[in-house]
mmCIF file of C-alpha atoms and ligand atoms in Angstrom:
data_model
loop_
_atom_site.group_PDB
_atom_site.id
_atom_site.type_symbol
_atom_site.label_atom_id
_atom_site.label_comp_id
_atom_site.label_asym_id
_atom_site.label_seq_id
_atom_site.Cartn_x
_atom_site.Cartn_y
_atom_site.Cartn_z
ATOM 1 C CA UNK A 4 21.118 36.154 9.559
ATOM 2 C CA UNK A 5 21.271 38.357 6.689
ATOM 3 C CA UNK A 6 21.800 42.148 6.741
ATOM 4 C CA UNK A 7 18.643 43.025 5.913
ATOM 5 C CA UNK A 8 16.192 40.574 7.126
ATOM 6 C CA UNK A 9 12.973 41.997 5.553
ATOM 7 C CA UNK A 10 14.242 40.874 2.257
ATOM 8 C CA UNK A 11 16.791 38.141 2.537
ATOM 9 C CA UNK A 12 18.811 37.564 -0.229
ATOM 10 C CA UNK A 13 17.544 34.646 -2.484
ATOM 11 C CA UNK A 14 21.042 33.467 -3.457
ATOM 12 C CA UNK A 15 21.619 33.299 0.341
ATOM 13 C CA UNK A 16 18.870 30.936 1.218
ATOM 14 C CA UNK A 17 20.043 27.733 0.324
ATOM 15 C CA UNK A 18 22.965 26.962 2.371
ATOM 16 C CA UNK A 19 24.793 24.331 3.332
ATOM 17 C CA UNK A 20 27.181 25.801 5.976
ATOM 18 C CA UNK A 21 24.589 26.049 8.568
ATOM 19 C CA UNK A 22 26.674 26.517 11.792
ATOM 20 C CA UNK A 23 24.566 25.265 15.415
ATOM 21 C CA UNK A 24 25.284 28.959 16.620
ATOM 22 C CA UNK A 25 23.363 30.297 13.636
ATOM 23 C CA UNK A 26 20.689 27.752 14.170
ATOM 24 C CA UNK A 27 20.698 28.316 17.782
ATOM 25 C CA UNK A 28 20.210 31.901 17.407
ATOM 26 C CA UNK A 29 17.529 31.525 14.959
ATOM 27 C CA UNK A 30 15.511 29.070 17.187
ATOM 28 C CA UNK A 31 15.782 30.933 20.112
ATOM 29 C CA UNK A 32 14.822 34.650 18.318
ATOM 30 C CA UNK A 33 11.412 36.353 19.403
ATOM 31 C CA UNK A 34 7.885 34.225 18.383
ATOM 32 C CA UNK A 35 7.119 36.909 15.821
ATOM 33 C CA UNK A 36 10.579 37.114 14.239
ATOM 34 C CA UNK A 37 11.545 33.574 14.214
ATOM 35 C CA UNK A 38 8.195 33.112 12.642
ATOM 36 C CA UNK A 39 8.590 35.916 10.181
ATOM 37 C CA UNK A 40 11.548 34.691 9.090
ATOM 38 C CA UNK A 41 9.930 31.373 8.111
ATOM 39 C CA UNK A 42 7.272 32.934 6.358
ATOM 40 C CA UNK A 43 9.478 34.978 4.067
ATOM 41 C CA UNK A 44 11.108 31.519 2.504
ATOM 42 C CA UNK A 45 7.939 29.216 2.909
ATOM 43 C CA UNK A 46 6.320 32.370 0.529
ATOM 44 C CA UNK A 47 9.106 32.008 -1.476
ATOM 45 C CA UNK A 48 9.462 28.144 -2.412
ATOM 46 C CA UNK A 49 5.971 27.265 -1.769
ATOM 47 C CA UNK A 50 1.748 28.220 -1.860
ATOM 48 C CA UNK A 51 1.460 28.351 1.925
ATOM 49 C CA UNK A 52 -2.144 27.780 1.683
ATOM 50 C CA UNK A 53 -1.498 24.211 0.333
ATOM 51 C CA UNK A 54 -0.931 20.992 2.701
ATOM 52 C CA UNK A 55 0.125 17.703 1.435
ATOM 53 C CA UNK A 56 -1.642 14.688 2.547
ATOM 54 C CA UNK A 57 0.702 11.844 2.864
ATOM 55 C CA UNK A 58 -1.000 8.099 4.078
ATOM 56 C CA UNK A 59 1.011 5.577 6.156
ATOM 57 C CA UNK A 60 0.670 1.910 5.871
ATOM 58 C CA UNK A 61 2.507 -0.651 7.751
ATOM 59 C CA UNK A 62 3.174 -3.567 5.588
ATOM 60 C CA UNK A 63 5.527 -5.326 8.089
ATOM 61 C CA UNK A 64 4.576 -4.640 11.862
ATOM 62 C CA UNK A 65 6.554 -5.423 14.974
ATOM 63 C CA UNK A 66 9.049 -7.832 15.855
ATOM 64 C CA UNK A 67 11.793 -5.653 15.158
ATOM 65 C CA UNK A 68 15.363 -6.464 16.210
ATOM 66 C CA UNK A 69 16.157 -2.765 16.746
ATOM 67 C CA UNK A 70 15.929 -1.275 20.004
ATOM 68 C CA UNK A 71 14.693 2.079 19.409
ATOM 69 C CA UNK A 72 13.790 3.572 22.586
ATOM 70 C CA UNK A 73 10.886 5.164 21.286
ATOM 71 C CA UNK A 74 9.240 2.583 19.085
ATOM 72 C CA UNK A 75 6.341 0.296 19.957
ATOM 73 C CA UNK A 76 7.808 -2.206 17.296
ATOM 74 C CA UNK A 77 10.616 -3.391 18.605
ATOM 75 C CA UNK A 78 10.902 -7.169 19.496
ATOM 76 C CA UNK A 79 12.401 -5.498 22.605
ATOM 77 C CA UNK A 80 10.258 -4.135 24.291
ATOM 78 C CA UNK A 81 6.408 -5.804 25.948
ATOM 79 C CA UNK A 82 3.953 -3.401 24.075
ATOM 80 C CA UNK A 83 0.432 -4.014 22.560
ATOM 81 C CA UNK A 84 2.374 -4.336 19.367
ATOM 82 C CA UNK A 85 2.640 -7.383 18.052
ATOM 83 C CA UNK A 86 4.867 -9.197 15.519
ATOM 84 C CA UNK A 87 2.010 -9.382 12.432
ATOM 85 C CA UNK A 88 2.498 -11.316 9.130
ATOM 86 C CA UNK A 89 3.420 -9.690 5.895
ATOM 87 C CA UNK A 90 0.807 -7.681 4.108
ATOM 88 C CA UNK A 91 -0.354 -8.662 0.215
ATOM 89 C CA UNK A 92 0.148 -6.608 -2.412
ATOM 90 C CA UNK A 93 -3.615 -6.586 -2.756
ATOM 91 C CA UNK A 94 -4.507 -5.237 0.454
ATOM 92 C CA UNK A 95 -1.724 -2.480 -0.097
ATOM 93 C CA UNK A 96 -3.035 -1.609 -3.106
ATOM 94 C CA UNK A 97 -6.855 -1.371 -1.949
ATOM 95 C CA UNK A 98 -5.082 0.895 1.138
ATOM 96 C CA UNK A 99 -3.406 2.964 -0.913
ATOM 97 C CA UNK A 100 -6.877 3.513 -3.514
ATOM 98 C CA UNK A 101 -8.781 4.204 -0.527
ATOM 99 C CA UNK A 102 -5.991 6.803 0.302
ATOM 100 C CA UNK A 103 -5.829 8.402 -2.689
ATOM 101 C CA UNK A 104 -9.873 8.614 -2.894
ATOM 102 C CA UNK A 105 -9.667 10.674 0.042
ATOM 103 C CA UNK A 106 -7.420 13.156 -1.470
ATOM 104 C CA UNK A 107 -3.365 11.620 -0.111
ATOM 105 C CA UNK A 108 -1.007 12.086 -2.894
ATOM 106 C CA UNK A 109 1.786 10.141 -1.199
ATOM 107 C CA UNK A 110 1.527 6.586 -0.051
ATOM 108 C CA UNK A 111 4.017 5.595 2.250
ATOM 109 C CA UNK A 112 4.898 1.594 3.276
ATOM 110 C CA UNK A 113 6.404 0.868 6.430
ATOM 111 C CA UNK A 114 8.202 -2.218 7.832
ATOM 112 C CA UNK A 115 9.708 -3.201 10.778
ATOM 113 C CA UNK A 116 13.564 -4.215 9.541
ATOM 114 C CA UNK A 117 16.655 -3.436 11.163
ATOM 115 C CA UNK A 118 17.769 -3.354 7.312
ATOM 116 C CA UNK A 119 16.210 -5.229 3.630
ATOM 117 C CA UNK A 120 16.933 -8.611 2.520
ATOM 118 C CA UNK A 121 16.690 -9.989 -0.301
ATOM 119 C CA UNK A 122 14.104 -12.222 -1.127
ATOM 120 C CA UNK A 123 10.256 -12.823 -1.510
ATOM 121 C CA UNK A 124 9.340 -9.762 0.473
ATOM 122 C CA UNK A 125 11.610 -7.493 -0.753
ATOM 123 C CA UNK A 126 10.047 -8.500 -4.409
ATOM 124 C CA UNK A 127 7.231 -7.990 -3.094
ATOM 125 C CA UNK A 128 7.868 -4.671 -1.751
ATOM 126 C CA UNK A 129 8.985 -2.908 -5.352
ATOM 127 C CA UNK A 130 5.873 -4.841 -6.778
ATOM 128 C CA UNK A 131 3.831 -2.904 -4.583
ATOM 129 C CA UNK A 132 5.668 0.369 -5.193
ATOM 130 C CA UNK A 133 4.848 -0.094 -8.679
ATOM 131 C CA UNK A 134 1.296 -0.357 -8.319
ATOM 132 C CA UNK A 135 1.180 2.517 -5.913
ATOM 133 C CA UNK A 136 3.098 4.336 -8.622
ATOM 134 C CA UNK A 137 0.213 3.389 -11.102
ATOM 135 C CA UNK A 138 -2.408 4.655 -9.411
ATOM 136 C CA UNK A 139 -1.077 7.839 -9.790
ATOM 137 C CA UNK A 140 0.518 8.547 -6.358
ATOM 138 C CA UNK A 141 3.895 9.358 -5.246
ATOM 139 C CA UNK A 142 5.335 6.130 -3.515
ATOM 140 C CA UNK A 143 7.591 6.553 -0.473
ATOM 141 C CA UNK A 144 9.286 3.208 1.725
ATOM 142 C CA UNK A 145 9.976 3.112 4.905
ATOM 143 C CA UNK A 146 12.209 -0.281 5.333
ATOM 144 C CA UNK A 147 15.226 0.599 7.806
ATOM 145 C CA UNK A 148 18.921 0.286 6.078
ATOM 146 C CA UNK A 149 19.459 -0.776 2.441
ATOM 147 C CA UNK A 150 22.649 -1.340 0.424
ATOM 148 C CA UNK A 151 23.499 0.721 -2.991
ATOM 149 C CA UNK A 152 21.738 -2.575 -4.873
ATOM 150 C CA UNK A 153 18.603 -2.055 -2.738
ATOM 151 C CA UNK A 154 18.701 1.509 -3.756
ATOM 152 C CA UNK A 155 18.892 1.107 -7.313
ATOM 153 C CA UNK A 156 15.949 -1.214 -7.547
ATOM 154 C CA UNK A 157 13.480 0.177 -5.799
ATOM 155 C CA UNK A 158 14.467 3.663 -8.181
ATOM 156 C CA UNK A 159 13.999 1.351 -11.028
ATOM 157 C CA UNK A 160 10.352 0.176 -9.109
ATOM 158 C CA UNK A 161 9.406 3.659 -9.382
ATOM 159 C CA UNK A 162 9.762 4.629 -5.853
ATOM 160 C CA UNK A 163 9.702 8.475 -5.293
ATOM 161 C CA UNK A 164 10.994 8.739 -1.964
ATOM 162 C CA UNK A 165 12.622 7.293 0.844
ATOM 163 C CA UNK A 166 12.274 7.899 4.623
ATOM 164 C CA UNK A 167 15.041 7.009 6.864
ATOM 165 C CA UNK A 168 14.926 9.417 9.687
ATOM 166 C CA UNK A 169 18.155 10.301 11.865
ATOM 167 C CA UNK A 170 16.351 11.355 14.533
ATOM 168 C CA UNK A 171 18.273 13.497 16.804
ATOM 169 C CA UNK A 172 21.543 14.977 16.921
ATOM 170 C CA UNK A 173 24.745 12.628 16.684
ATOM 171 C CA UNK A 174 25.842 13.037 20.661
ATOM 172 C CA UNK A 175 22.197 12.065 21.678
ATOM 173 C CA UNK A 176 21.412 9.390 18.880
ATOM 174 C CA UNK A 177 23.189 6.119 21.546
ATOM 175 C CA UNK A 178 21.036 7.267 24.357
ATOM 176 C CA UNK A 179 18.370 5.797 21.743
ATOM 177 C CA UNK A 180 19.491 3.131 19.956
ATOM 178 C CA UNK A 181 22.494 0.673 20.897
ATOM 179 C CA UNK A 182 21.913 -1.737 17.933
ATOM 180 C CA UNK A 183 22.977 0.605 15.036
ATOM 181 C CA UNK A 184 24.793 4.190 14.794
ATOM 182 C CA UNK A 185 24.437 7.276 13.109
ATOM 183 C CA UNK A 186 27.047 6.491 10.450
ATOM 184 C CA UNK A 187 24.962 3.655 9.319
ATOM 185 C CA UNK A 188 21.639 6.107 8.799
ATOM 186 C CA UNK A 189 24.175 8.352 7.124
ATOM 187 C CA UNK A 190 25.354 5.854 4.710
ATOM 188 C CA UNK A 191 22.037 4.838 3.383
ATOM 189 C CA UNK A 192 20.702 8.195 2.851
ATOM 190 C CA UNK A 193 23.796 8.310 0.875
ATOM 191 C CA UNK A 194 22.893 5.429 -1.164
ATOM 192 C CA UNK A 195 19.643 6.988 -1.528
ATOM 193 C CA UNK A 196 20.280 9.926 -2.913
ATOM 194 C CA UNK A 197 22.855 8.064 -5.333
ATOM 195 C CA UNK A 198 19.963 6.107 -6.480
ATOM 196 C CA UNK A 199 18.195 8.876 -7.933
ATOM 197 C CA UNK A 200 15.220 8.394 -5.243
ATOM 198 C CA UNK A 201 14.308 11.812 -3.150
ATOM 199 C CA UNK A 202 15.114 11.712 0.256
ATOM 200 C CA UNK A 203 12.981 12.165 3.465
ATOM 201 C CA UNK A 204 14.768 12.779 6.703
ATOM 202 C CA UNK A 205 13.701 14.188 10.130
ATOM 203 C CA UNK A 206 13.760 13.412 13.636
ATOM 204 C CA UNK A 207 11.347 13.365 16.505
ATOM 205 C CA UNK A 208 11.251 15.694 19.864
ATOM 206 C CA UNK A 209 10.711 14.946 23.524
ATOM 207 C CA UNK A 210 12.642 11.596 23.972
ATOM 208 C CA UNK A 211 14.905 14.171 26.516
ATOM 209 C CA UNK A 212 17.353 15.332 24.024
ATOM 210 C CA UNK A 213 18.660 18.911 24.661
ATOM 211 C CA UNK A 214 18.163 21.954 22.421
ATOM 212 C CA UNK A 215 22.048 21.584 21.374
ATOM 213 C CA UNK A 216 20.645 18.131 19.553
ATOM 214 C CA UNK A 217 17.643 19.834 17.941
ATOM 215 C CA UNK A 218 20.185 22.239 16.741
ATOM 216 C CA UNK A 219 22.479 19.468 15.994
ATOM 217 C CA UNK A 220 20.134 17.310 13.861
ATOM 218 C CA UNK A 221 19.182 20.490 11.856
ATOM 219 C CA UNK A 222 22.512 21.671 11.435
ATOM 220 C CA UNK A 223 23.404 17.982 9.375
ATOM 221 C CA UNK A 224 20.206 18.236 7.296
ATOM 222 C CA UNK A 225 21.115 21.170 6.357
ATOM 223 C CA UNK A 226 24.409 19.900 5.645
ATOM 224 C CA UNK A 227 23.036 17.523 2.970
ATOM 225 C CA UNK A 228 23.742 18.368 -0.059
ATOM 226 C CA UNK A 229 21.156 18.637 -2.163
ATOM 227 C CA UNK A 230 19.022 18.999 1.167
ATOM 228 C CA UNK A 231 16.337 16.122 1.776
ATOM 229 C CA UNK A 232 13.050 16.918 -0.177
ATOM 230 C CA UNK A 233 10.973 16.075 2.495
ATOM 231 C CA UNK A 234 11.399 16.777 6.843
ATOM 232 C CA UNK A 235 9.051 15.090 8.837
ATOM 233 C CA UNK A 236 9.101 16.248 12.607
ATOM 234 C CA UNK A 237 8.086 14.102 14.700
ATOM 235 C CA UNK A 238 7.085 14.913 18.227
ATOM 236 C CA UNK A 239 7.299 11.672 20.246
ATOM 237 C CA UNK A 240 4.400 9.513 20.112
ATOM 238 C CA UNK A 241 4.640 7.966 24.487
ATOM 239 C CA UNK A 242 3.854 4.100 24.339
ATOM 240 C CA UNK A 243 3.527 2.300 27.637
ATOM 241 C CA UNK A 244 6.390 -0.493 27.486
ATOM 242 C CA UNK A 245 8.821 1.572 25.791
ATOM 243 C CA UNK A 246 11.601 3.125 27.459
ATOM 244 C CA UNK A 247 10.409 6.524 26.625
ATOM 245 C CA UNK A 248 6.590 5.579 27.649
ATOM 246 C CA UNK A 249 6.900 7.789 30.492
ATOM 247 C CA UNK A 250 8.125 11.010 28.705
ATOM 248 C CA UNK A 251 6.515 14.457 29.916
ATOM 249 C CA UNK A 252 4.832 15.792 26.710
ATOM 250 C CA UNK A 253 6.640 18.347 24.412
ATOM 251 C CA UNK A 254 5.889 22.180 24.784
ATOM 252 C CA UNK A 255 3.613 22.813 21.832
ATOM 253 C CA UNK A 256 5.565 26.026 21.310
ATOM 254 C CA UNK A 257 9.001 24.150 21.218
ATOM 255 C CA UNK A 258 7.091 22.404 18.063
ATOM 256 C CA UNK A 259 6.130 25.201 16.812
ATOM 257 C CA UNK A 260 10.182 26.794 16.780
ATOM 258 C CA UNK A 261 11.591 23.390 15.750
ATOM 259 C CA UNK A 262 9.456 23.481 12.480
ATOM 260 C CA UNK A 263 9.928 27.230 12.032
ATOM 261 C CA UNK A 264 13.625 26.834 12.697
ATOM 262 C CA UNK A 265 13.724 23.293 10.032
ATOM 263 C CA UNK A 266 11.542 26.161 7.633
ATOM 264 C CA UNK A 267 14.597 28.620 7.365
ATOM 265 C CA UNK A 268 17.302 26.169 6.910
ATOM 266 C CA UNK A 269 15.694 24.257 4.743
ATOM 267 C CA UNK A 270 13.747 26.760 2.951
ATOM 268 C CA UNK A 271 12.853 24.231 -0.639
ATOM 269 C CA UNK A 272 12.177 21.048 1.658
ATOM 270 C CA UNK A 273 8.720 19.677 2.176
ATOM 271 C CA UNK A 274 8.408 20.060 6.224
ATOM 272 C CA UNK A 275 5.803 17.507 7.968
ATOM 273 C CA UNK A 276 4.664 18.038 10.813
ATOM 274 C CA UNK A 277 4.179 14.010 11.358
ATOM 275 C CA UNK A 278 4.059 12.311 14.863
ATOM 276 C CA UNK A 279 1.878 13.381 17.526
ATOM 277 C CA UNK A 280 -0.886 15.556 16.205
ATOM 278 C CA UNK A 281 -3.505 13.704 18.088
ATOM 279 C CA UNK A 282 -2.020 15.109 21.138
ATOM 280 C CA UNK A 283 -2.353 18.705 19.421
ATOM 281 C CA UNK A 284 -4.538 21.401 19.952
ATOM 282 C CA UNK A 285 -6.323 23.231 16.375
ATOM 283 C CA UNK A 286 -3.870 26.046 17.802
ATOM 284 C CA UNK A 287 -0.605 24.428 17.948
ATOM 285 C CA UNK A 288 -0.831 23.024 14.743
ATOM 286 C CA UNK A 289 -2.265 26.152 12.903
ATOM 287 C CA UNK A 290 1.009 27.764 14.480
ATOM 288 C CA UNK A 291 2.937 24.518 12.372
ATOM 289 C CA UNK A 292 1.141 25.520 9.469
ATOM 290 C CA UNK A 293 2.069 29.250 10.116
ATOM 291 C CA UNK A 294 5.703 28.057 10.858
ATOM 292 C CA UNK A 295 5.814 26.910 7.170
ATOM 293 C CA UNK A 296 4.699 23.235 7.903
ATOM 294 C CA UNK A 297 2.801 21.992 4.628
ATOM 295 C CA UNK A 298 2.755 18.276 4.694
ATOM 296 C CA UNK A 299 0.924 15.746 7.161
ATOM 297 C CA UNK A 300 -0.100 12.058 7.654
ATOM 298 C CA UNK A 301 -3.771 11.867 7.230
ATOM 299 C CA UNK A 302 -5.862 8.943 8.218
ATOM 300 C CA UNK A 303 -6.885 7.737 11.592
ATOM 301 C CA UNK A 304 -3.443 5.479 11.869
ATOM 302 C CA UNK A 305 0.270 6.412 11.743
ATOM 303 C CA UNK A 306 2.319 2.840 11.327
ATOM 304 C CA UNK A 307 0.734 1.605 14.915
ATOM 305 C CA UNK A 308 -0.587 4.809 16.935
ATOM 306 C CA UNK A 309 -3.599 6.950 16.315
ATOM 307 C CA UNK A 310 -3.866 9.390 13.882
ATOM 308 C CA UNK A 311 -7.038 12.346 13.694
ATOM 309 C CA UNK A 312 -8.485 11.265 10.958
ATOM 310 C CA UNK A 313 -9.634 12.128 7.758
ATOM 311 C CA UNK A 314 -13.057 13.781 8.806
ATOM 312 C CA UNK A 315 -11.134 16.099 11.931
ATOM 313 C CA UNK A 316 -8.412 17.093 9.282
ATOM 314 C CA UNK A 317 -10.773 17.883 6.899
ATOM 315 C CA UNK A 318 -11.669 20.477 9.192
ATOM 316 C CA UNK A 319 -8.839 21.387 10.358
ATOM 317 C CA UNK A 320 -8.026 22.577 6.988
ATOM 318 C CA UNK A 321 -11.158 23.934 6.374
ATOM 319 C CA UNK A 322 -11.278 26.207 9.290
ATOM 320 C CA UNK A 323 -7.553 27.305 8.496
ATOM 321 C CA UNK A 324 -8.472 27.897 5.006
ATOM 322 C CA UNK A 325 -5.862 25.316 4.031
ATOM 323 C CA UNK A 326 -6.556 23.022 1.082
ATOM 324 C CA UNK A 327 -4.879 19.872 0.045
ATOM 325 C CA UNK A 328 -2.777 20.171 -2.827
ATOM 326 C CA UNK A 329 -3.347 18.149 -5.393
ATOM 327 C CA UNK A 330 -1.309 15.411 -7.038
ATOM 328 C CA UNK A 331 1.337 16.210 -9.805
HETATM 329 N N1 LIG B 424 12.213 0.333 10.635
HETATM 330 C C1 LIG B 424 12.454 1.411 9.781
HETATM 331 C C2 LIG B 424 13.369 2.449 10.376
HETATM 332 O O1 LIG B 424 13.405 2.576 11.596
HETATM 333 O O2 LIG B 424 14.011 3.144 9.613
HETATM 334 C C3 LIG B 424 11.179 2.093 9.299
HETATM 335 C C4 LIG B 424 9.992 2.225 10.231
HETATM 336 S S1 LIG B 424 10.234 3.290 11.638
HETATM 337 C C5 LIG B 424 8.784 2.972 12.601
HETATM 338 C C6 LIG B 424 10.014 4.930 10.948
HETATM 339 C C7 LIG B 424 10.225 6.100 11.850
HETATM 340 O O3 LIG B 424 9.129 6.283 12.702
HETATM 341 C C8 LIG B 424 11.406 6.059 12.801
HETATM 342 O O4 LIG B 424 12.593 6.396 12.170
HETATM 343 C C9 LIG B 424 11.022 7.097 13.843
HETATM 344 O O5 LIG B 424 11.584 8.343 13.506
HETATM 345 C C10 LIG B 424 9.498 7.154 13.743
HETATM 346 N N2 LIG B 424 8.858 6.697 14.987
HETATM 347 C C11 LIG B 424 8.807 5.435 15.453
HETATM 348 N N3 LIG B 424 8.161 5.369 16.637
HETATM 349 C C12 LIG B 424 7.799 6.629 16.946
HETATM 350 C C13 LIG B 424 7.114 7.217 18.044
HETATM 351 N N4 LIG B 424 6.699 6.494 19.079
HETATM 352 N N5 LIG B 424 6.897 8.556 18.027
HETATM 353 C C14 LIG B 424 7.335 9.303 16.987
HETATM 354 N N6 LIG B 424 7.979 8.803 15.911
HETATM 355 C C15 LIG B 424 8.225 7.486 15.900
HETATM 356 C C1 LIG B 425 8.064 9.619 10.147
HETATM 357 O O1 LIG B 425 8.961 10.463 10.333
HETATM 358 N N1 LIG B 425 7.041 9.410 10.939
HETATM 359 C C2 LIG B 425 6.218 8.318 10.458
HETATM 360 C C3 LIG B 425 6.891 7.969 9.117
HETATM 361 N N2 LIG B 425 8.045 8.810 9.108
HETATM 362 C C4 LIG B 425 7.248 6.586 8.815
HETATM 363 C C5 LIG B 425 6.100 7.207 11.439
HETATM 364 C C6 LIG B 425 5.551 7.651 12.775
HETATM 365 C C7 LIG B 425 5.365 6.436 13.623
HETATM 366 C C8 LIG B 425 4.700 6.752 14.934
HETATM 367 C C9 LIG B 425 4.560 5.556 15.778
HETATM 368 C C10 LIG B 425 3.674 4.476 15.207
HETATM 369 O O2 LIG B 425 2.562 4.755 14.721
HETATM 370 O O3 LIG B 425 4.060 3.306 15.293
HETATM 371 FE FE1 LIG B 426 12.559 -1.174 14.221
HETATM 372 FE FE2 LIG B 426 12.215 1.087 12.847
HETATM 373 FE FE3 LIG B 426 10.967 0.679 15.216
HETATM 374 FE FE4 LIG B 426 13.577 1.070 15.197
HETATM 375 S S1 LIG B 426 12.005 2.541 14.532
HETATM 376 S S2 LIG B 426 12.493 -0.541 16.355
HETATM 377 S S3 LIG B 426 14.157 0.075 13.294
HETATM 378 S S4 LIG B 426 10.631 -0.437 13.339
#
């Protein structure tokens, strides 16, 4: 890292040159320094007292034609997820009030596409990205691949960001998904960014990748350039009927290095710890928070799986002396 590592050069931090040996070295130093580290730029960009609550909403679930190993909504798999009809803009709206009311300042609308088509649904997808957007709240889509027209409209809807995660690391990303490739996740991020919209990118731990495609996936975020805005990490949410179902549970301190590691490289990014908290102890995720985590999903659902809740986070934060941060 740099020569002196007590006080890091600012012009230093924001690189895009990343190599996997420096990333590897920097997730594998001591607990205390690696966390150090992470401190010195999450002081730097951001009030590391301040989380943001994000809500999810799945407008579209299940029946999806991708076969993500992980994901309960694929038409692929037999999971307690079923394919359910497409939600009205009303009940988004009323979701996304109710969100807000209980202090989220992003809303964030899921489906289960391989990729957008035009039509009804997509229409009625930026119409509900424009009411999201008048309520005050930052509006974020989660709608698999898009084209640059896709892109463009849902900027001109208002829409402030859009997720499209890659996951893992490129060598490990066909051990999860035959039915599209990491080029193609590349390629819409690109239109993405084009569009004007801010990017959110991340991946998810435990479905048996290595550390070389932790490293990996960090190593092409960080490659971005401008980097994504917001990082959510994932650790695997196990459903019974997916392939990964039967996963043994990630090492809560391997969390805890993957966000401090994300943290350094990208030091300006917004890094969520997303997936998988209701399988975390107060401990592990204060240690996320200390890592330089400031974002999570509140509410007691993700898109399908369980979430803690408003009332547990609440306290979370409370006996962290975290606060929300407010919206902009
Ligand atoms: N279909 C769109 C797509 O895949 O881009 C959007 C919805 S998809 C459910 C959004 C993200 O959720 C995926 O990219 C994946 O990273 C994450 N995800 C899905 N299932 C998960 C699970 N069981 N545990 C953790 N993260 C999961
Ligand atoms: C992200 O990285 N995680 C969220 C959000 N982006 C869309 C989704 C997590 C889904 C977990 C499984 C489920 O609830 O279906
Ligand atoms: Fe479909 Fe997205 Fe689930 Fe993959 S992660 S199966 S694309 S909903």
């Amino acid at each position: 890292m740099e020569s002196d590592p007590k006080n890091p050069d600012p012009e230093a931090l924001v690189r895009h040159d990343w190599t996997d040996q420096e990333i590897q070295a920097i997730h594998d130093s001591s607990l205390p320094d690696l966390l150090f580290q992470a401190q010195l730029r999450h002081r730097r960009y951001h009030d590391p007292n301040k989380v943001q609550l994000c809500t999810l909403l799945s407008i579209k679930t299940g029946g999806c034609p991708e076969d993500c190993s992980y994901c309960p909504q694929s038409a692929s798999y037999e999971t307690e997820v079923g394919a359910e009809k497409f939600l009205e803009v009303e009940e988004v709206v009323e979701a996304a009030r109710q969100a807000r009311d209980n202090g989220s300042t992003r809303f964030c609308m899921g489906a289960a596409w391989r990729e957008v088509q035009e039509g009804p649904h997509f229409d009625r997808v930026l119409e509900m990205v424009r009411e999201v957007r008048k309520l005050g709240m930052e509006a974020c889509c989660t709608l698999g691949m898009l084209n640059r027209d896709q892109a463009r409209q849902l900027a001109e809807a208002g829409l402030t960001a859009y997720n499209h995660n890659l996951d893992t690391g490129p060598d490990y990303y066909p051990e999860v998904i035959s039915t599209r490739n990491y080029q193609d996740r590349l390629r819409t991020l690109e239109y993405v960014r084009e569009s004007g919209v801010t990017v959110c990118c991340g991946g998810i731990l435990g479905m048996g990748e290595g550390l070389k495609d932790r490293v990996a996936l960090l190593r092409v975020l960080s490659h971005l350039d401008p980097h994504p805005e917001s990082v959510p990490i994932n650790a695997l949410v196990r459903v019974k009927g997916t392939p990964l179902g039967n996963r043994p549970p990630v090492d809560p301190i391997e969390i805890v290095r993957m966000i401090a590691s994300a943290r350094i490289v990208l030091p300006e990014s917004r890094v969520r710890l997303s997936a998988g908290r209701s399988e975390m102890s107060t401990e592990t995720q204060a240690l996320c928070f200390v890592a330089g985590a400031n974002s999570i999903f509140s509410g007691e659902k993700l898109l399908t799986t369980p979430n803690p809740g408003d009332a547990h986070d609440r306290a979370l934060l409370d006996k962290l002396g975290l606060s929300p941060l407010n919206g902009s």
